[in-house]
Amino acid sequence: MYSNKKINAVLSDLEPKNVFYFFEEICRIPHGSGNTKAISDYLRDFAVERSLDYYQDDLNNVIIYKNMDCDDEGIIDNKSYFNDEPIILQGHMDMVCEKSPESSKNMEIDALDLVVDGDFISADGTSLGADNGIAIAMMLAILDDDELDLPSIEAVFTADEEIGLIGAEGLDLSNLSGRSLINLDSELEGYLVVSCAGGNRLDVRIPLDYYDLDDGLIGDDYNLIEVYIDGLKGGHSGIEINKGLANANKLIAEMLAILNDSVDIKLINIEGGNADNAIPTEAKCAFLAKVDEVKDIVEEYGLRVNSEVFDLEEDFSLEFRASEISKWDVLSSGVLSDETRDNVIGFLNAVPNGVCK
């Protein structure tokens, strides 16, 4: 379910009006990757309300046909006065859901809060989803306009593109008759792209072994240390990956490696990033160590990174916190063994980051 509370018509004065009307409608419906049922049903209802034939599958893909006749067995006639084959327009309905640390937005159920600043549209505290919401809006505006002289249109709205082209991969192509496709997922207006970079997701599992805190390995002079890195710009791992932006996960891993080579730390956990196609903007870790052995190392690392990335990451911050071990509830499960600690830190530092080739 999602909240159907109407958002203010922030974009009503923008041209072309119908495109931005539909874009604002889309922003009212949560549509993060893996959460596309509501937006898929919205597209289906759009077709029904306009008596347009449509196809919807179990993956939430939707195809809407214009200037074509279809029956239960598929396409039977091209009604356009054009003699050409249908044109396929394609965009994806899911967005990458990112939000700032201070945002209370629940992006699974809440509408976006749109902001217009000059020539730019953004969402307050969250990602906007213009990738690929603006394509969906343009396609709906075309389908909605009965005054346009159009060829036959097969408008294809695919699901879960951002997490691996899942919808496109599972789409039954027998429901399409066109042989020319315009994908509306480029970045620069006025340009045509004939090929693009691909992506590959790899899930890695590292066996975890733990110490029991009662086994005497942790001295009384150890403290709970927490380190927070945030304020980084982040961005799409496809579009911004070539800009040299900092990766919070890689920074926290590098810092842990420096510590691990110098002093004894007992690692508890590492967390960072929200999506596998977004550059992490924040990360944190917790470990046990002696404050006087690690504090200067961590702070010197923060100063060094700040000097290295300041031109691109002027809001970078690193925060060091120390407290009594007893204040950390998770310690009841123990801390990672030295071997596991070394494996995790080594792996995170070895993983490539940035443009590979």
Tab-separated table of C-alpha atoms in Angstrom:
chain	number	residue	atom	x	y	z
A	1	MET	CA	0.000	0.000	0.000
A	2	TYR	CA	1.017	3.604	-0.445
A	3	SER	CA	-0.384	6.892	0.755
A	4	ASN	CA	-2.758	8.344	-1.824
A	5	LYS	CA	-2.621	11.800	-0.312
A	6	LYS	CA	-2.337	14.269	-3.170
A	7	ILE	CA	0.907	16.192	-3.334
A	8	ASN	CA	0.773	19.867	-4.250
A	9	ALA	CA	0.868	20.552	-7.980
A	10	VAL	CA	4.422	21.855	-7.828
A	11	LEU	CA	5.055	21.316	-11.554
A	12	SER	CA	1.786	22.685	-12.930
A	13	ASP	CA	3.423	25.763	-14.500
A	14	LEU	CA	6.105	23.814	-16.362
A	15	GLU	CA	6.009	23.002	-20.067
A	16	PRO	CA	5.173	20.651	-21.654
A	17	LYS	CA	2.310	20.566	-19.160
A	18	ASN	CA	1.106	17.038	-19.867
A	19	VAL	CA	4.582	15.563	-19.436
A	20	PHE	CA	5.091	17.231	-16.086
A	21	TYR	CA	1.552	16.415	-14.997
A	22	PHE	CA	2.271	12.715	-15.436
A	23	PHE	CA	5.726	13.049	-13.883
A	24	GLU	CA	4.148	14.543	-10.769
A	25	GLU	CA	1.578	11.753	-10.739
A	26	ILE	CA	4.409	9.208	-10.850
A	27	CYS	CA	6.191	10.953	-7.969
A	28	ARG	CA	3.050	10.445	-5.887
A	29	ILE	CA	3.382	6.657	-6.227
A	30	PRO	CA	6.301	4.881	-4.525
A	31	HIS	CA	8.163	2.951	-7.210
A	32	GLY	CA	11.543	1.876	-5.945
A	33	SER	CA	13.111	-1.259	-7.374
A	34	GLY	CA	11.275	-4.306	-6.042
A	35	ASN	CA	8.270	-2.140	-5.153
A	36	THR	CA	6.661	-1.612	-8.562
A	37	LYS	CA	3.218	-3.196	-8.212
A	38	ALA	CA	1.497	0.136	-7.493
A	39	ILE	CA	3.071	1.977	-10.432
A	40	SER	CA	2.401	-1.016	-12.694
A	41	ASP	CA	-1.281	-0.952	-11.737
A	42	TYR	CA	-1.364	2.806	-12.317
A	43	LEU	CA	-0.132	2.248	-15.875
A	44	ARG	CA	-2.708	-0.512	-16.400
A	45	ASP	CA	-5.494	1.774	-15.147
A	46	PHE	CA	-4.234	4.564	-17.423
A	47	ALA	CA	-4.759	2.252	-20.408
A	48	VAL	CA	-8.186	1.067	-19.233
A	49	GLU	CA	-9.429	4.642	-18.707
A	50	ARG	CA	-8.484	5.516	-22.305
A	51	SER	CA	-9.725	2.268	-23.851
A	52	LEU	CA	-6.208	1.356	-24.936
A	53	ASP	CA	-5.201	-2.275	-25.214
A	54	TYR	CA	-2.588	-3.316	-22.707
A	55	TYR	CA	-0.572	-6.259	-21.424
A	56	GLN	CA	0.577	-6.699	-17.820
A	57	ASP	CA	2.651	-9.628	-16.577
A	58	ASP	CA	3.595	-11.121	-13.210
A	59	LEU	CA	6.875	-9.173	-13.161
A	60	ASN	CA	4.838	-5.919	-13.286
A	61	ASN	CA	5.915	-5.138	-16.859
A	62	VAL	CA	3.242	-3.255	-18.816
A	63	ILE	CA	2.799	-2.758	-22.559
A	64	ILE	CA	0.253	-0.206	-23.813
A	65	TYR	CA	-0.762	-0.194	-27.481
A	66	LYS	CA	-1.978	2.801	-29.487
A	67	ASN	CA	-3.281	2.781	-33.051
A	68	MET	CA	-3.374	-1.017	-32.907
A	69	ASP	CA	-6.021	-3.685	-32.456
A	70	CYS	CA	-5.330	-6.547	-30.083
A	71	ASP	CA	-7.292	-9.530	-28.872
A	72	ASP	CA	-6.624	-12.197	-26.269
A	73	GLU	CA	-4.121	-13.826	-28.593
A	74	GLY	CA	-2.131	-10.640	-29.172
A	75	ILE	CA	-1.767	-8.056	-31.910
A	76	ILE	CA	-4.064	-8.492	-34.917
A	77	ASP	CA	-3.991	-5.206	-36.798
A	78	ASN	CA	-1.999	-1.998	-37.219
A	79	LYS	CA	-4.600	0.792	-37.410
A	80	SER	CA	-2.205	3.654	-38.067
A	81	TYR	CA	-2.410	5.408	-41.395
A	82	PHE	CA	1.360	4.911	-41.443
A	83	ASN	CA	2.340	1.802	-43.377
A	84	ASP	CA	5.402	1.262	-41.235
A	85	GLU	CA	5.756	-1.301	-38.489
A	86	PRO	CA	4.924	-0.119	-34.969
A	87	ILE	CA	7.476	1.927	-33.077
A	88	ILE	CA	8.398	0.569	-29.642
A	89	LEU	CA	8.959	3.190	-26.959
A	90	GLN	CA	10.593	1.820	-23.822
A	91	GLY	CA	11.435	3.063	-20.356
A	92	HIS	CA	11.632	1.529	-16.895
A	93	MET	CA	9.252	2.285	-14.059
A	94	ASP	CA	11.522	1.671	-11.054
A	95	MET	CA	13.793	4.226	-9.404
A	96	VAL	CA	16.774	4.091	-7.060
A	97	CYS	CA	15.545	5.074	-3.588
A	98	GLU	CA	18.157	7.090	-1.729
A	99	LYS	CA	17.607	9.611	1.049
A	100	SER	CA	19.647	11.887	3.271
A	101	PRO	CA	20.404	10.720	6.825
A	102	GLU	CA	18.063	13.317	8.306
A	103	SER	CA	15.106	12.425	6.077
A	104	SER	CA	12.187	10.642	7.761
A	105	LYS	CA	10.642	9.697	4.421
A	106	ASN	CA	9.467	6.092	4.055
A	107	MET	CA	10.101	5.607	0.365
A	108	GLU	CA	8.086	2.387	0.271
A	109	ILE	CA	4.815	4.208	1.022
A	110	ASP	CA	5.337	7.986	0.882
A	111	ALA	CA	5.082	10.402	-2.022
A	112	LEU	CA	8.118	12.465	-2.971
A	113	ASP	CA	8.318	16.138	-2.002
A	114	LEU	CA	9.126	17.970	-5.217
A	115	VAL	CA	11.154	21.177	-5.368
A	116	VAL	CA	11.622	23.505	-8.346
A	117	ASP	CA	14.720	25.704	-8.295
A	118	GLY	CA	15.184	27.621	-11.517
A	119	ASP	CA	15.654	25.102	-14.308
A	120	PHE	CA	16.043	22.145	-11.961
A	121	ILE	CA	13.547	19.790	-10.336
A	122	SER	CA	14.597	17.811	-7.276
A	123	ALA	CA	13.049	15.976	-4.357
A	124	ASP	CA	13.499	17.230	-0.821
A	125	GLY	CA	15.822	14.885	1.051
A	126	THR	CA	15.513	11.992	-1.405
A	127	SER	CA	16.384	10.889	-4.893
A	128	LEU	CA	13.950	12.128	-7.545
A	129	GLY	CA	13.570	9.125	-9.794
A	130	ALA	CA	13.796	11.118	-13.018
A	131	ASP	CA	15.706	8.026	-14.105
A	132	ASN	CA	13.455	6.813	-15.555
A	133	GLY	CA	10.293	8.581	-14.416
A	134	ILE	CA	10.614	11.317	-17.009
A	135	ALA	CA	10.557	8.673	-19.755
A	136	ILE	CA	7.384	7.172	-18.298
A	137	ALA	CA	5.850	10.640	-18.188
A	138	MET	CA	6.758	11.364	-21.824
A	139	MET	CA	5.344	8.045	-22.971
A	140	LEU	CA	2.087	8.630	-21.085
A	141	ALA	CA	1.808	12.141	-22.541
A	142	ILE	CA	2.169	10.692	-26.056
A	143	LEU	CA	-0.392	7.977	-25.393
A	144	ASP	CA	-2.788	10.513	-23.852
A	145	ASP	CA	-2.743	12.931	-26.789
A	146	ASP	CA	-5.246	12.039	-29.506
A	147	GLU	CA	-4.288	15.076	-31.600
A	148	LEU	CA	-0.806	13.808	-32.457
A	149	ASP	CA	-0.194	12.178	-35.830
A	150	LEU	CA	1.398	8.983	-34.619
A	151	PRO	CA	2.485	5.693	-36.061
A	152	SER	CA	1.356	2.606	-34.223
A	153	ILE	CA	2.918	2.684	-30.772
A	154	GLU	CA	3.909	-0.143	-28.472
A	155	ALA	CA	4.826	1.560	-25.190
A	156	VAL	CA	6.862	-0.825	-23.038
A	157	PHE	CA	7.229	-0.077	-19.325
A	158	THR	CA	9.678	-2.505	-17.725
A	159	ALA	CA	10.114	-3.241	-14.021
A	160	ASP	CA	13.195	-3.520	-11.830
A	161	GLU	CA	15.738	-2.261	-14.357
A	162	GLU	CA	17.923	-0.731	-11.684
A	163	ILE	CA	18.616	-4.040	-9.943
A	164	GLY	CA	19.485	-6.103	-12.984
A	165	LEU	CA	17.109	-5.585	-15.951
A	166	ILE	CA	14.790	-8.124	-14.312
A	167	GLY	CA	11.619	-6.947	-16.033
A	168	ALA	CA	13.188	-6.622	-19.469
A	169	GLU	CA	14.818	-10.030	-19.190
A	170	GLY	CA	11.508	-11.704	-18.319
A	171	LEU	CA	9.287	-9.849	-20.807
A	172	ASP	CA	7.386	-12.076	-23.239
A	173	LEU	CA	8.448	-10.580	-26.571
A	174	SER	CA	5.655	-12.360	-28.442
A	175	ASN	CA	3.485	-9.446	-27.281
A	176	LEU	CA	5.485	-7.076	-29.485
A	177	SER	CA	5.443	-6.787	-33.250
A	178	GLY	CA	7.645	-3.706	-33.730
A	179	ARG	CA	11.242	-4.018	-34.850
A	180	SER	CA	12.377	-0.465	-34.105
A	181	LEU	CA	12.820	0.506	-30.461
A	182	ILE	CA	13.557	3.872	-28.895
A	183	ASN	CA	14.830	3.465	-25.343
A	184	LEU	CA	14.182	6.640	-23.359
A	185	ASP	CA	16.815	6.121	-20.680
A	186	SER	CA	19.653	8.295	-21.913
A	187	GLU	CA	21.092	11.225	-19.968
A	188	LEU	CA	21.623	14.029	-22.473
A	189	GLU	CA	18.780	15.722	-24.301
A	190	GLY	CA	19.222	15.823	-28.047
A	191	TYR	CA	21.593	12.865	-28.249
A	192	LEU	CA	21.029	9.353	-29.561
A	193	VAL	CA	22.979	6.502	-27.968
A	194	VAL	CA	23.550	3.275	-29.880
A	195	SER	CA	25.258	1.323	-27.080
A	196	CYS	CA	25.980	1.687	-23.388
A	197	ALA	CA	27.871	0.196	-20.453
A	198	GLY	CA	26.634	-2.989	-18.862
A	199	GLY	CA	26.605	-4.052	-15.257
A	200	ASN	CA	27.129	-7.179	-13.227
A	201	ARG	CA	26.056	-7.884	-9.664
A	202	LEU	CA	28.092	-10.264	-7.550
A	203	ASP	CA	26.954	-11.516	-4.147
A	204	VAL	CA	29.849	-12.543	-1.900
A	205	ARG	CA	29.475	-14.427	1.363
A	206	ILE	CA	32.344	-14.599	3.854
A	207	PRO	CA	32.040	-17.122	6.718
A	208	LEU	CA	31.945	-15.317	10.068
A	209	ASP	CA	33.513	-16.677	13.233
A	210	TYR	CA	33.074	-14.914	16.557
A	211	TYR	CA	34.886	-14.588	19.848
A	212	ASP	CA	32.937	-14.927	23.051
A	213	LEU	CA	33.524	-11.846	25.190
A	214	ASP	CA	33.697	-14.051	28.245
A	215	ASP	CA	36.806	-15.882	27.034
A	216	GLY	CA	39.199	-13.267	28.421
A	217	LEU	CA	40.501	-11.973	25.068
A	218	ILE	CA	39.220	-8.436	25.653
A	219	GLY	CA	41.104	-6.435	28.283
A	220	ASP	CA	39.501	-4.066	30.744
A	221	ASP	CA	41.224	-1.125	29.053
A	222	TYR	CA	39.360	-1.682	25.759
A	223	ASN	CA	36.564	0.655	24.711
A	224	LEU	CA	33.823	0.526	22.150
A	225	ILE	CA	34.937	2.657	19.199
A	226	GLU	CA	32.503	3.836	16.521
A	227	VAL	CA	33.578	5.696	13.383
A	228	TYR	CA	31.112	7.421	11.060
A	229	ILE	CA	31.857	8.695	7.562
A	230	ASP	CA	29.213	10.726	5.744
A	231	GLY	CA	28.552	13.886	3.734
A	232	LEU	CA	29.745	12.394	0.450
A	233	LYS	CA	27.938	13.272	-2.775
A	234	GLY	CA	27.373	9.736	-4.029
A	235	GLY	CA	25.463	9.324	-7.267
A	236	HIS	CA	24.558	6.727	-9.843
A	237	SER	CA	27.254	4.102	-10.264
A	238	GLY	CA	26.850	4.356	-14.034
A	239	ILE	CA	26.658	8.108	-14.577
A	240	GLU	CA	28.931	9.491	-11.845
A	241	ILE	CA	31.437	6.631	-11.615
A	242	ASN	CA	34.006	8.443	-13.780
A	243	LYS	CA	34.097	11.613	-11.677
A	244	GLY	CA	36.450	10.419	-8.945
A	245	LEU	CA	33.864	10.753	-6.186
A	246	ALA	CA	34.681	9.108	-2.876
A	247	ASN	CA	33.098	5.801	-1.854
A	248	ALA	CA	32.270	5.678	1.870
A	249	ASN	CA	32.593	1.893	2.003
A	250	LYS	CA	36.089	2.018	0.538
A	251	LEU	CA	37.147	4.801	2.891
A	252	ILE	CA	36.006	2.990	6.010
A	253	ALA	CA	37.702	-0.194	4.793
A	254	GLU	CA	40.973	1.666	4.141
A	255	MET	CA	40.860	3.213	7.603
A	256	LEU	CA	40.280	-0.207	9.208
A	257	ALA	CA	43.193	-1.668	7.248
A	258	ILE	CA	45.519	1.068	8.530
A	259	LEU	CA	44.361	0.441	12.094
A	260	ASN	CA	44.603	-3.314	11.708
A	261	ASP	CA	48.216	-3.041	10.564
A	262	SER	CA	49.143	-0.885	13.547
A	263	VAL	CA	47.197	-1.941	16.626
A	264	ASP	CA	44.903	-4.658	17.953
A	265	ILE	CA	41.255	-4.053	17.047
A	266	LYS	CA	38.334	-6.414	17.552
A	267	LEU	CA	35.858	-5.758	14.754
A	268	ILE	CA	32.128	-5.882	15.520
A	269	ASN	CA	30.488	-4.712	12.308
A	270	ILE	CA	30.663	-2.530	9.193
A	271	GLU	CA	27.681	-0.939	7.452
A	272	GLY	CA	27.493	1.271	4.394
A	273	GLY	CA	25.525	2.112	1.268
A	274	ASN	CA	21.890	1.508	0.420
A	275	ALA	CA	21.806	0.293	-3.187
A	276	ASP	CA	24.150	-1.733	-5.351
A	277	ASN	CA	24.032	0.838	-8.163
A	278	ALA	CA	24.593	3.947	-6.047
A	279	ILE	CA	27.961	5.206	-4.813
A	280	PRO	CA	27.807	4.963	-0.990
A	281	THR	CA	27.528	8.351	0.699
A	282	GLU	CA	27.969	7.122	4.265
A	283	ALA	CA	29.412	4.193	6.197
A	284	LYS	CA	30.097	3.276	9.787
A	285	CYS	CA	31.961	0.657	11.753
A	286	ALA	CA	32.256	-0.486	15.352
A	287	PHE	CA	35.187	-2.224	16.989
A	288	LEU	CA	36.864	-2.702	20.339
A	289	ALA	CA	40.274	-1.126	20.922
A	290	LYS	CA	42.284	1.051	23.280
A	291	VAL	CA	41.311	4.687	22.732
A	292	ASP	CA	44.833	6.028	23.145
A	293	GLU	CA	46.073	3.639	20.440
A	294	VAL	CA	43.501	4.393	17.759
A	295	LYS	CA	42.155	7.927	18.214
A	296	ASP	CA	45.120	9.750	16.651
A	297	ILE	CA	45.325	7.271	13.757
A	298	VAL	CA	41.639	7.707	12.915
A	299	GLU	CA	41.737	11.493	13.148
A	300	GLU	CA	44.907	11.730	11.058
A	301	TYR	CA	43.262	9.516	8.444
A	302	GLY	CA	40.240	11.819	8.360
A	303	LEU	CA	42.443	14.876	7.839
A	304	ARG	CA	44.357	13.146	5.061
A	305	VAL	CA	41.204	12.061	3.221
A	306	ASN	CA	39.690	15.511	3.614
A	307	SER	CA	42.703	17.082	1.958
A	308	GLU	CA	42.611	14.535	-0.861
A	309	VAL	CA	38.913	14.740	-1.714
A	310	PHE	CA	38.021	18.300	-0.682
A	311	ASP	CA	37.783	19.639	-4.236
A	312	LEU	CA	35.046	17.086	-5.002
A	313	GLU	CA	33.706	16.243	-1.541
A	314	GLU	CA	33.587	19.480	0.412
A	315	ASP	CA	31.038	18.069	2.902
A	316	PHE	CA	33.062	14.978	3.832
A	317	SER	CA	33.073	14.288	7.565
A	318	LEU	CA	34.551	11.639	9.854
A	319	GLU	CA	33.346	11.269	13.420
A	320	PHE	CA	35.110	9.289	16.168
A	321	ARG	CA	33.193	8.104	19.223
A	322	ALA	CA	34.393	6.118	22.231
A	323	SER	CA	32.277	4.666	25.025
A	324	GLU	CA	32.200	1.911	27.598
A	325	ILE	CA	31.891	-1.608	26.177
A	326	SER	CA	28.845	-2.292	28.322
A	327	LYS	CA	26.823	0.259	26.343
A	328	TRP	CA	26.891	-1.861	23.187
A	329	ASP	CA	24.015	-4.357	23.227
A	330	VAL	CA	25.274	-6.278	20.201
A	331	LEU	CA	28.323	-7.385	22.125
A	332	SER	CA	26.239	-10.175	23.615
A	333	SER	CA	26.890	-12.043	20.343
A	334	GLY	CA	30.651	-11.511	20.536
A	335	VAL	CA	33.086	-9.897	18.119
A	336	LEU	CA	34.569	-11.189	14.890
A	337	SER	CA	37.554	-13.488	15.170
A	338	ASP	CA	40.914	-12.129	14.040
A	339	GLU	CA	40.835	-14.326	10.930
A	340	THR	CA	37.351	-13.165	9.978
A	341	ARG	CA	38.318	-9.546	10.667
A	342	ASP	CA	41.326	-9.842	8.365
A	343	ASN	CA	39.261	-11.531	5.636
A	344	VAL	CA	36.521	-8.871	5.719
A	345	ILE	CA	38.885	-5.904	5.774
A	346	GLY	CA	41.114	-7.449	3.102
A	347	PHE	CA	38.180	-8.204	0.829
A	348	LEU	CA	36.697	-4.711	1.087
A	349	ASN	CA	40.048	-3.168	0.210
A	350	ALA	CA	40.636	-5.546	-2.703
A	351	VAL	CA	37.247	-4.983	-4.388
A	352	PRO	CA	37.688	-2.685	-7.423
A	353	ASN	CA	36.018	0.719	-7.286
A	354	GLY	CA	35.563	3.120	-10.168
A	355	VAL	CA	35.811	2.562	-13.907
A	356	CYS	CA	37.358	-0.865	-14.518
A	357	LYS	CA	37.888	-0.635	-18.249
